[in-house]
Each structure stands twice: as structure tokens, then as C-alpha cells.
Coordinates of C-alpha atoms (C1' of nucleotides) in Angstrom, one line a residue:
Chain T
M62 CA 73.5 122.9 75.7
K63 CA 75.4 122.2 72.5
N64 CA 76.8 125.0 70.3
R65 CA 78.2 125.5 66.8
L66 CA 80.8 128.0 67.9
K67 CA 83.9 126.1 66.8
V68 CA 82.5 125.5 63.3
L69 CA 81.2 129.0 62.8
R70 CA 84.5 130.4 64.0
A71 CA 86.4 128.1 61.7
E72 CA 84.2 129.1 58.7
R73 CA 85.3 132.7 59.3
S74 CA 89.0 131.8 60.0
W75 CA 88.9 133.5 63.3
S76 CA 91.2 132.4 66.2
Q77 CA 89.7 132.0 69.6
Q78 CA 91.5 135.2 70.5
D79 CA 89.9 137.0 67.5
L80 CA 86.4 136.0 68.6
A81 CA 87.2 136.8 72.2
D82 CA 88.2 140.3 71.2
K83 CA 85.0 140.8 69.2
L84 CA 83.0 139.6 72.3
N85 CA 85.1 141.5 74.8
V86 CA 85.7 138.4 76.8
S87 CA 88.8 136.4 77.6
R88 CA 90.1 133.7 75.2
Q89 CA 89.6 131.2 78.0
S90 CA 85.9 132.0 78.1
V91 CA 85.6 131.3 74.4
N92 CA 87.6 128.1 74.7
A93 CA 85.5 127.0 77.7
I94 CA 82.3 127.6 75.8
E95 CA 83.5 125.8 72.7
T96 CA 84.8 122.8 74.6
G97 CA 81.5 122.6 76.6
K98 CA 82.9 123.4 80.0
Y99 CA 80.0 125.8 80.5
D100 CA 77.3 127.8 78.8
P101 CA 77.6 131.5 78.2
S102 CA 75.4 133.9 80.1
L103 CA 72.4 135.2 78.2
P104 CA 74.0 138.6 77.5
L105 CA 77.1 136.9 76.1
A106 CA 74.9 134.6 74.0
F107 CA 73.2 137.6 72.6
K108 CA 76.6 139.2 71.7
I109 CA 77.7 135.9 70.1
A110 CA 74.6 135.9 68.0
E111 CA 75.3 139.5 67.0
V112 CA 78.9 138.8 66.0
F113 CA 77.8 135.9 63.9
D114 CA 74.7 137.7 62.7
M115 CA 72.5 134.7 63.5
A116 CA 69.7 133.8 65.9
I117 CA 70.7 132.4 69.2
E118 CA 68.7 129.3 68.4
A119 CA 70.8 128.8 65.3
I120 CA 74.0 128.7 67.3
F121 CA 72.9 127.0 70.6
E122 CA 70.8 124.0 71.0
R123 CA 69.2 122.3 74.0
D124 CA 70.4 118.8 74.7
Chain B
M161 CA 68.8 142.9 79.2
K162 CA 65.1 143.7 79.2
N163 CA 62.4 141.1 79.0
R164 CA 58.7 140.8 78.3
L165 CA 58.1 138.0 80.8
K166 CA 55.6 139.9 83.0
V167 CA 53.4 140.8 80.0
L168 CA 53.6 137.4 78.4
R169 CA 52.7 135.8 81.7
A170 CA 49.8 138.1 82.3
E171 CA 48.5 137.5 78.7
R172 CA 48.2 133.8 79.7
S173 CA 46.9 134.6 83.2
W174 CA 49.6 132.6 84.8
S175 CA 50.8 133.4 88.3
Q176 CA 54.6 133.6 89.0
Q177 CA 54.2 130.2 90.7
D178 CA 52.5 128.7 87.6
L179 CA 55.3 129.9 85.4
A180 CA 57.9 128.7 87.9
D181 CA 56.3 125.3 87.9
K182 CA 56.4 125.1 84.1
L183 CA 60.1 126.1 84.2
N184 CA 61.0 123.9 87.1
V185 CA 62.5 126.9 89.0
S186 CA 61.5 128.7 92.2
R187 CA 58.9 131.5 92.2
Q188 CA 61.7 133.8 93.4
S189 CA 63.7 133.1 90.3
V190 CA 60.8 134.1 88.1
N191 CA 60.2 137.2 90.2
A192 CA 63.8 138.2 90.1
I193 CA 64.0 137.8 86.4
E194 CA 60.8 139.8 85.9
T195 CA 61.8 142.6 88.2
G196 CA 65.2 142.8 86.5
K197 CA 67.3 141.6 89.4
Y198 CA 69.2 139.4 87.1
D199 CA 69.1 137.6 83.7
P200 CA 68.3 133.9 83.4
S201 CA 71.0 131.5 82.5
L202 CA 71.0 130.5 78.8
P203 CA 69.4 127.1 79.4
L204 CA 66.7 128.7 81.4
A205 CA 66.2 131.3 78.7
F206 CA 65.7 128.4 76.2
K207 CA 63.1 126.8 78.5
I208 CA 61.3 130.1 78.9
A209 CA 61.2 130.5 75.1
E210 CA 59.9 126.9 74.9
V211 CA 57.1 127.5 77.4
F212 CA 56.0 130.6 75.6
D213 CA 56.6 129.1 72.2
M214 CA 58.6 132.1 71.1
A215 CA 62.1 132.8 70.0
I216 CA 64.5 134.0 72.7
E217 CA 65.0 137.2 70.8
A218 CA 61.2 137.8 70.9
I219 CA 61.2 137.7 74.7
F220 CA 64.6 139.2 75.7
E221 CA 66.3 142.3 74.4
R222 CA 69.7 143.7 74.8
D223 CA 69.7 147.2 76.4
Chain F
dC224 C1' 116.0 124.0 64.9
dT225 C1' 113.5 128.1 66.6
dC226 C1' 110.0 131.3 66.8
dG227 C1' 105.4 132.7 66.8
dT228 C1' 100.6 131.4 66.7
dA229 C1' 96.7 128.5 68.1
dT230 C1' 94.7 125.7 71.3
dG231 C1' 93.7 123.2 75.8
dT232 C1' 93.9 123.3 80.6
dA233 C1' 94.5 124.6 85.7
dA234 C1' 94.0 127.3 90.0
dA235 C1' 92.3 131.2 92.5
dA236 C1' 89.3 134.9 93.0
dC237 C1' 85.1 137.2 92.3
dA238 C1' 80.4 138.1 90.5
dC239 C1' 76.2 136.1 89.1
dC240 C1' 72.3 132.5 89.0
dC241 C1' 69.2 129.8 91.7
dT242 C1' 67.7 127.6 95.9
dT243 C1' 65.2 127.4 100.5
dT244 C1' 63.1 129.8 104.2
dA245 C1' 61.0 133.5 105.7
dC246 C1' 58.4 137.9 106.3
dA247 C1' 55.4 141.7 104.5
dC248 C1' 51.6 143.7 102.1
dA249 C1' 47.5 144.1 99.0
dA250 C1' 43.4 142.2 97.2
dT251 C1' 39.8 138.9 97.2
dG252 C1' 36.2 136.0 99.0
dA253 C1' 33.8 133.1 102.6
Chain A
dT155 C1' 36.9 139.1 110.3
dC156 C1' 39.8 135.5 108.6
dA157 C1' 42.0 132.7 105.3
dT158 C1' 43.9 132.5 100.8
dT159 C1' 46.4 134.0 96.8
dG160 C1' 49.7 136.8 94.3
dT161 C1' 53.6 139.6 94.5
dG162 C1' 58.0 141.8 96.3
dT163 C1' 61.9 141.3 99.0
dA164 C1' 65.8 139.5 102.0
dA165 C1' 69.6 136.5 103.7
dA166 C1' 72.4 132.5 103.4
dG167 C1' 74.4 128.9 100.8
dG168 C1' 75.7 126.0 96.7
dG169 C1' 76.7 126.1 91.9
dT170 C1' 78.0 128.4 87.6
dG171 C1' 80.3 132.0 84.6
dT172 C1' 84.3 134.9 83.8
dT173 C1' 88.7 136.8 84.8
dT174 C1' 93.9 136.7 85.2
dT175 C1' 98.1 134.3 85.2
dA176 C1' 100.4 130.5 83.9
dC177 C1' 102.1 126.3 81.7
dA178 C1' 102.0 122.6 78.0
dT179 C1' 101.5 120.9 73.5
dA180 C1' 101.2 121.1 68.4
dC181 C1' 102.1 123.1 64.1
dG182 C1' 103.8 125.9 60.2
dA183 C1' 107.1 129.5 58.6
dG184 C1' 111.6 130.9 58.4

DNA sequence: CTCGTATGTAAAACACCCTTTACACAATGA
DNA sequence: TCATTGTGTAAAGGGTGTTTTACATACGAG
């Protein structure tokens, strides 16, 4: 899976910590997802979509 | 998370095994997801959405 | 130069996802 | 009756997701 997290976050001028706080996860989790270390769980993906006010499919993409 | 898997599958008259085959997972995984034992991973959620030709948000719902 | 902020990474620990194998039960049909 | 199919469940094991703590690097502000 690929994701546009880094770009979307930059567009909003949020730090990884800012986003982590909004998602209630650790900064390391945000970093790991952005750098492709692993994919978020489905509940976390939903929360990410909520925070960015976008559909999951608009943020994540199958590769 | 709640999901409409059982209903969607029934609408298509697929057995859990049929769906598992389409998803390339075990029948137990399908059963566990349907019975709410756990949520699928994000990649599997994408595949489920693909198999049913629906958006993830139309199948899964935050609770 | 120094301080604070942002980012990447690592290890250990724990919970969750998914597998295989296996058993149980209900319903259906030969 | 007997075999088959569909579903639910369980245990054990491997792999993944997330946490905490910690260290390193880069960069801009002062």
C-alpha cells in the first residue's frame, strides 16, 4: 500500500507530532506509516481519513 | 468497527469459503471478520472493497 | 554557537491479524 | 441413514501494528 500522508500533512503544515496527537497514536507510528514501514490498522485508517476529511481510497492506494 | 460483510455475501449467495477464495484468505479469517472477532488489515479491507465493488466506507463503519 | 523543533531509526514488549488443523453442530439431499 | 455443505469456534504459531524509550541528524532562530 502507498499513501499520501506526508503530502497531505505538509499541505496543512502539521508536524508528525501534530498529526499523531490528532490521531491519538505515537509519533513513531505516524513516521512508520509515512515511511512505508507498515500500513495502519483499519480503525486507524478510518481515523486518518476523518482527520483529513477525505475518503480512505483518496489517501491510501493498493500497489 | 462494524461491517456489512455477512449481508453483502448473502446477497451474492457466496459461502464464507467462496469469499475466502476470492480474497485469498482462509475461511476462518472471513468468519472472524464477519462475527466481529477482529477487523481486517487495511490491505485486506481494500481487497474486500474490490471484490464487492464498493468503497471501504460503504462496507465498514466506525463504531 | 546553542537551543529548540522536526524527522528518522532502533530495540523490546505487547496486542492484533491470519494461518493451519481440528472438532462440533445444523441443514440438506441421496 | 449417511455423506456433504455451511457455519462457528478453538489452539498454536508466525507475522504485523503500536507503544515507550532512546539516540542521531539536520535545520532555523536567537
